[in-house]
């Protein structure tokens, strides 16, 4: 397998081996890893190789999770010395035993600082935990390892803290920006005050900025590690006379890592959930971990905050200046603006370094918000003790602009460009959507959802989008609609379909989503041929992803969102078959009680509805958990809930599953297509969890955090499921309701059920 290539590198007498990109995790003295080759850890979890950042054309050597679609680098060898030559390679310097990046002519970067010398037979290996280790082949002595030189990411098993004997410390350092990987303004360190007072400190340019509060019972006072992530992380610390450090392990997590972002936040590697509240600290200790500072200027107070907004400061009465110091990052710009009493707002330069600041007399009233999000997002100073009127005036203007943009007749300028802040809603003109969908032609129709038809569209810049035309009965005023939309646009998670914007045309409202090429789960799952594409690992990944998306909706997003219509056709699949929940937030737009009339409108789909919701219109997280349970069963069985006979004794899939489970034959539920790929224990556990989710009484059902730990933790013992909801059994409070549902159900494809509740 080894190709011999003779090179004249550094030492002309040395023979240099080059080796295949696949399956190699070790470089020996004499080997070289070129620009296009990669190392793979023995179990393939991690990859090491060169990568180039397109914005700068700078190349770095880094490590990433092999299966991470975003290839987030968990370690970078040369953050401050980017490489421009694509003929460089990684090797062990035969002269001094150092790990280096070199060209044929010269050493570009000394990665390791060891003094092993060349006499020892050295090898360097990418290990399964993501550590890159230089050691002696014969004595096993370690000379250098990447875990001792952390960048901005903490991996399971990495230490954060200090070794009192050697004086070595392990800290994270933020990057300047996403494009410039050199050290930025923030560091994360482990700073115990004593054995019972162990905490993290985020520092900005060395000054205390934020602290986590003490670690107690697997949680920190101002961090959300485990209550957010369901005890996926096991937090450890060591405190003795030799070492004081923090480290974590993780339970069955896809990409366990903590990332210190350029603005000082700590986020988790799965969906980027916020772990720390070290968001923006202003030098006031407000009980959120922010450290009080004695340097706060007199002109600022606790009510003042920076908020990201699209728009522009009025020219003439405000002036801007640019500090092109390329060592400044966003955190530095914030201080710069905060400390200047005339400063109204700031942004960084184009590549995330340098600072643009605006000065003038008033803040918010000098700022024109661009509701279409076509201008660059800036951090604008907002004082929350401004008189309320000014805020109202701003909101009104925002709203008017939102509406006015619909009158634009030239749609060509409304593409995806210029959307700088992902939280901004774009307002699309009706004409641009008409053009994008061939006048909403049947050919472009993707499907008919409960809330209206969905169309595929292509914008003038070739961006593909999906457009949902909300049925006219949403019964909501424009102002309320706008408010809901802004909330929904803020829901961002890898397992939720992204909402790009909206369009309002006369009475009609439309939502614009990112387009998902692989259609929806039902398209594969319920088709005899296509379902073969869904092997067990894929299905498991889908179940896991839906669970994460749902958890986010229930727990993390500031407003608790109950989906209320979770089903296979609402699970869209991206190009890698990752699930994305769609139609979330709809229940907020379609109000439950439209009028005071007796008729209650129950939005949902037969078979996925929990008894208390279908019967009494009561919805809660638990009704979503029920639907999720049904969905899991469908995924395992590979059959539609509604394909089960309504006449014979097995009324529906849930009771069918329950009966088999009770008889100890749960394995019979397995879709035969899964025979070759199924992990039996995992499958049985999954069915078990599903049955817990579809229990009759809502109080018996777990919440999503519990569901996720049960799915993932193979050692956790699960309670026995109680009787599942039979839906038409004892829990049905009124037989007339049941009949109504059956009637409605028999009209194929209709998913909104209206019924009388007595
Ligand atoms: C890099 O190494 C790989 C694997 O040995 C080899 O196939 C490829 O030709 C090399 N590329 C260059 C530019 O040397
Ligand atoms: C990066 O390199 C490509 C190809 O050489 C070039 O087209 C592009 O302009 C470069 N980008 C930057 C930011 O220098
Ligand atoms: C790498 O280290 C060697 C000494 O070990 C030194 O001579 C050389 O200048 C260093 N090269 C770079 C690019 O830092
Ligand atoms: C280094 O490895 C070579 C080949 O594996 C072996 O012959 C030699 O004895 C080793 N040298 C030392 C110092 O261990
Ligand atoms: C640029 O900013 C850095 C970080 O604040 C500072 O240390 C340095 O002195 C500045 N350089 C200049 C030329 O102002
Ligand atoms: C980033 O932007 C700054 C300021 O605009 C500029 O001086 C610097 O060269 C840029 N850096 C890179 C790597 O493009």
PDB file of C-alpha atoms in Angstrom, residues 434-538:
ATOM      1  CA  UNK A 434     -45.127  34.692  -8.322  1.00  0.00           C
ATOM      2  CA  UNK A 435     -42.093  34.670 -10.584  1.00  0.00           C
ATOM      3  CA  UNK A 436     -40.302  32.085  -8.461  1.00  0.00           C
ATOM      4  CA  UNK A 437     -43.179  29.602  -8.608  1.00  0.00           C
ATOM      5  CA  UNK A 438     -44.429  30.033 -12.179  1.00  0.00           C
ATOM      6  CA  UNK A 439     -47.463  31.765 -10.775  1.00  0.00           C
ATOM      7  CA  UNK A 440     -47.913  29.124  -8.112  1.00  0.00           C
ATOM      8  CA  UNK A 441     -48.349  26.482 -10.777  1.00  0.00           C
ATOM      9  CA  UNK A 442     -49.472  22.984  -9.916  1.00  0.00           C
ATOM     10  CA  UNK A 443     -46.129  21.703 -11.139  1.00  0.00           C
ATOM     11  CA  UNK A 444     -44.447  23.646  -8.366  1.00  0.00           C
ATOM     12  CA  UNK A 445     -46.740  22.401  -5.666  1.00  0.00           C
ATOM     13  CA  UNK A 446     -44.866  20.234  -3.171  1.00  0.00           C
ATOM     14  CA  UNK A 447     -47.784  19.240  -1.040  1.00  0.00           C
ATOM     15  CA  UNK A 448     -50.760  20.229   0.939  1.00  0.00           C
ATOM     16  CA  UNK A 449     -50.140  20.698   4.637  1.00  0.00           C
ATOM     17  CA  UNK A 450     -52.599  21.301   7.370  1.00  0.00           C
ATOM     18  CA  UNK A 451     -52.046  25.010   7.209  1.00  0.00           C
ATOM     19  CA  UNK A 452     -52.093  25.446   3.464  1.00  0.00           C
ATOM     20  CA  UNK A 453     -50.349  24.366   0.275  1.00  0.00           C
ATOM     21  CA  UNK A 454     -46.572  24.396  -0.116  1.00  0.00           C
ATOM     22  CA  UNK A 455     -44.785  25.386  -3.330  1.00  0.00           C
ATOM     23  CA  UNK A 456     -41.240  25.077  -4.536  1.00  0.00           C
ATOM     24  CA  UNK A 457     -39.740  28.299  -5.820  1.00  0.00           C
ATOM     25  CA  UNK A 458     -36.525  29.495  -7.393  1.00  0.00           C
ATOM     26  CA  UNK A 459     -35.447  33.079  -6.800  1.00  0.00           C
ATOM     27  CA  UNK A 460     -33.721  35.177  -9.435  1.00  0.00           C
ATOM     28  CA  UNK A 461     -30.363  34.307  -7.850  1.00  0.00           C
ATOM     29  CA  UNK A 462     -31.166  30.564  -8.215  1.00  0.00           C
ATOM     30  CA  UNK A 463     -31.741  30.048  -4.504  1.00  0.00           C
ATOM     31  CA  UNK A 464     -34.365  27.363  -4.006  1.00  0.00           C
ATOM     32  CA  UNK A 465     -37.064  28.044  -1.477  1.00  0.00           C
ATOM     33  CA  UNK A 466     -40.290  26.504  -0.221  1.00  0.00           C
ATOM     34  CA  UNK A 467     -43.322  28.730   0.138  1.00  0.00           C
ATOM     35  CA  UNK A 468     -46.232  27.958   2.378  1.00  0.00           C
ATOM     36  CA  UNK A 469     -49.429  29.857   1.590  1.00  0.00           C
ATOM     37  CA  UNK A 470     -51.279  29.996   4.856  1.00  0.00           C
ATOM     38  CA  UNK A 471     -54.938  29.311   4.560  1.00  0.00           C
ATOM     39  CA  UNK A 472     -56.889  32.474   5.013  1.00  0.00           C
ATOM     40  CA  UNK A 473     -58.500  31.392   8.196  1.00  0.00           C
ATOM     41  CA  UNK A 474     -55.522  32.028  10.399  1.00  0.00           C
ATOM     42  CA  UNK A 475     -57.624  34.685  12.055  1.00  0.00           C
ATOM     43  CA  UNK A 476     -54.758  36.895  12.977  1.00  0.00           C
ATOM     44  CA  UNK A 477     -54.100  40.581  12.660  1.00  0.00           C
ATOM     45  CA  UNK A 478     -51.014  41.752  10.817  1.00  0.00           C
ATOM     46  CA  UNK A 479     -49.313  43.113  13.888  1.00  0.00           C
ATOM     47  CA  UNK A 480     -49.797  39.884  15.757  1.00  0.00           C
ATOM     48  CA  UNK A 481     -48.680  37.899  12.719  1.00  0.00           C
ATOM     49  CA  UNK A 482     -45.548  39.962  12.447  1.00  0.00           C
ATOM     50  CA  UNK A 483     -44.738  39.445  16.109  1.00  0.00           C
ATOM     51  CA  UNK A 484     -45.179  35.713  15.826  1.00  0.00           C
ATOM     52  CA  UNK A 485     -43.007  35.627  12.725  1.00  0.00           C
ATOM     53  CA  UNK A 486     -40.188  37.447  14.392  1.00  0.00           C
ATOM     54  CA  UNK A 487     -40.334  34.939  17.234  1.00  0.00           C
ATOM     55  CA  UNK A 488     -40.401  31.993  14.866  1.00  0.00           C
ATOM     56  CA  UNK A 489     -37.494  33.344  12.859  1.00  0.00           C
ATOM     57  CA  UNK A 490     -35.441  33.292  16.044  1.00  0.00           C
ATOM     58  CA  UNK A 491     -35.954  29.558  16.446  1.00  0.00           C
ATOM     59  CA  UNK A 492     -32.785  28.169  14.979  1.00  0.00           C
ATOM     60  CA  UNK A 493     -31.612  24.641  15.340  1.00  0.00           C
ATOM     61  CA  UNK A 494     -30.044  22.097  13.001  1.00  0.00           C
ATOM     62  CA  UNK A 495     -33.140  19.974  13.337  1.00  0.00           C
ATOM     63  CA  UNK A 496     -35.614  22.696  12.473  1.00  0.00           C
ATOM     64  CA  UNK A 497     -36.285  23.895   8.943  1.00  0.00           C
ATOM     65  CA  UNK A 498     -35.064  27.447   8.641  1.00  0.00           C
ATOM     66  CA  UNK A 499     -37.649  30.144   8.151  1.00  0.00           C
ATOM     67  CA  UNK A 500     -36.220  32.683   5.743  1.00  0.00           C
ATOM     68  CA  UNK A 501     -38.980  35.213   5.635  1.00  0.00           C
ATOM     69  CA  UNK A 502     -42.526  36.057   4.859  1.00  0.00           C
ATOM     70  CA  UNK A 503     -44.734  37.753   2.348  1.00  0.00           C
ATOM     71  CA  UNK A 504     -47.971  39.562   2.941  1.00  0.00           C
ATOM     72  CA  UNK A 505     -50.219  40.219  -0.006  1.00  0.00           C
ATOM     73  CA  UNK A 506     -53.623  41.700   0.551  1.00  0.00           C
ATOM     74  CA  UNK A 507     -55.357  39.227   2.855  1.00  0.00           C
ATOM     75  CA  UNK A 508     -52.875  36.489   2.233  1.00  0.00           C
ATOM     76  CA  UNK A 509     -49.866  35.526   4.327  1.00  0.00           C
ATOM     77  CA  UNK A 510     -47.004  33.330   3.223  1.00  0.00           C
ATOM     78  CA  UNK A 511     -43.999  31.839   4.932  1.00  0.00           C
ATOM     79  CA  UNK A 512     -40.758  31.213   3.071  1.00  0.00           C
ATOM     80  CA  UNK A 513     -38.538  28.329   4.151  1.00  0.00           C
ATOM     81  CA  UNK A 514     -35.258  26.840   3.066  1.00  0.00           C
ATOM     82  CA  UNK A 515     -35.880  24.143   0.480  1.00  0.00           C
ATOM     83  CA  UNK A 516     -35.207  20.532   1.440  1.00  0.00           C
ATOM     84  CA  UNK A 517     -34.198  18.397  -1.534  1.00  0.00           C
ATOM     85  CA  UNK A 518     -35.079  15.044  -0.020  1.00  0.00           C
ATOM     86  CA  UNK A 519     -38.738  15.772   0.602  1.00  0.00           C
ATOM     87  CA  UNK A 520     -40.201  14.399   3.767  1.00  0.00           C
ATOM     88  CA  UNK A 521     -39.827  11.299   5.881  1.00  0.00           C
ATOM     89  CA  UNK A 522     -43.128   9.770   4.750  1.00  0.00           C
ATOM     90  CA  UNK A 523     -41.934   9.894   1.148  1.00  0.00           C
ATOM     91  CA  UNK A 524     -39.246   7.315   2.023  1.00  0.00           C
ATOM     92  CA  UNK A 525     -40.627   5.526   5.010  1.00  0.00           C
ATOM     93  CA  UNK A 526     -43.943   4.488   3.543  1.00  0.00           C
ATOM     94  CA  UNK A 527     -42.728   3.518   0.101  1.00  0.00           C
ATOM     95  CA  UNK A 528     -41.748  -0.111  -0.386  1.00  0.00           C
ATOM     96  CA  UNK A 529     -38.769   0.670  -2.603  1.00  0.00           C
ATOM     97  CA  UNK A 530     -37.525   3.908  -1.129  1.00  0.00           C
ATOM     98  CA  UNK A 531     -37.653   2.698   2.454  1.00  0.00           C
ATOM     99  CA  UNK A 532     -34.631   0.513   1.718  1.00  0.00           C
ATOM    100  CA  UNK A 533     -32.591   3.730   1.725  1.00  0.00           C
ATOM    101  CA  UNK A 534     -33.419   4.130   5.378  1.00  0.00           C
ATOM    102  CA  UNK A 535     -31.209   1.604   7.120  1.00  0.00           C
ATOM    103  CA  UNK A 536     -31.231   1.423  10.894  1.00  0.00           C
ATOM    104  CA  UNK A 537     -28.383   3.910  11.546  1.00  0.00           C
ATOM    105  CA  UNK A 538     -30.196   6.402   9.331  1.00  0.00           C
TER     106      UNK A 538
END
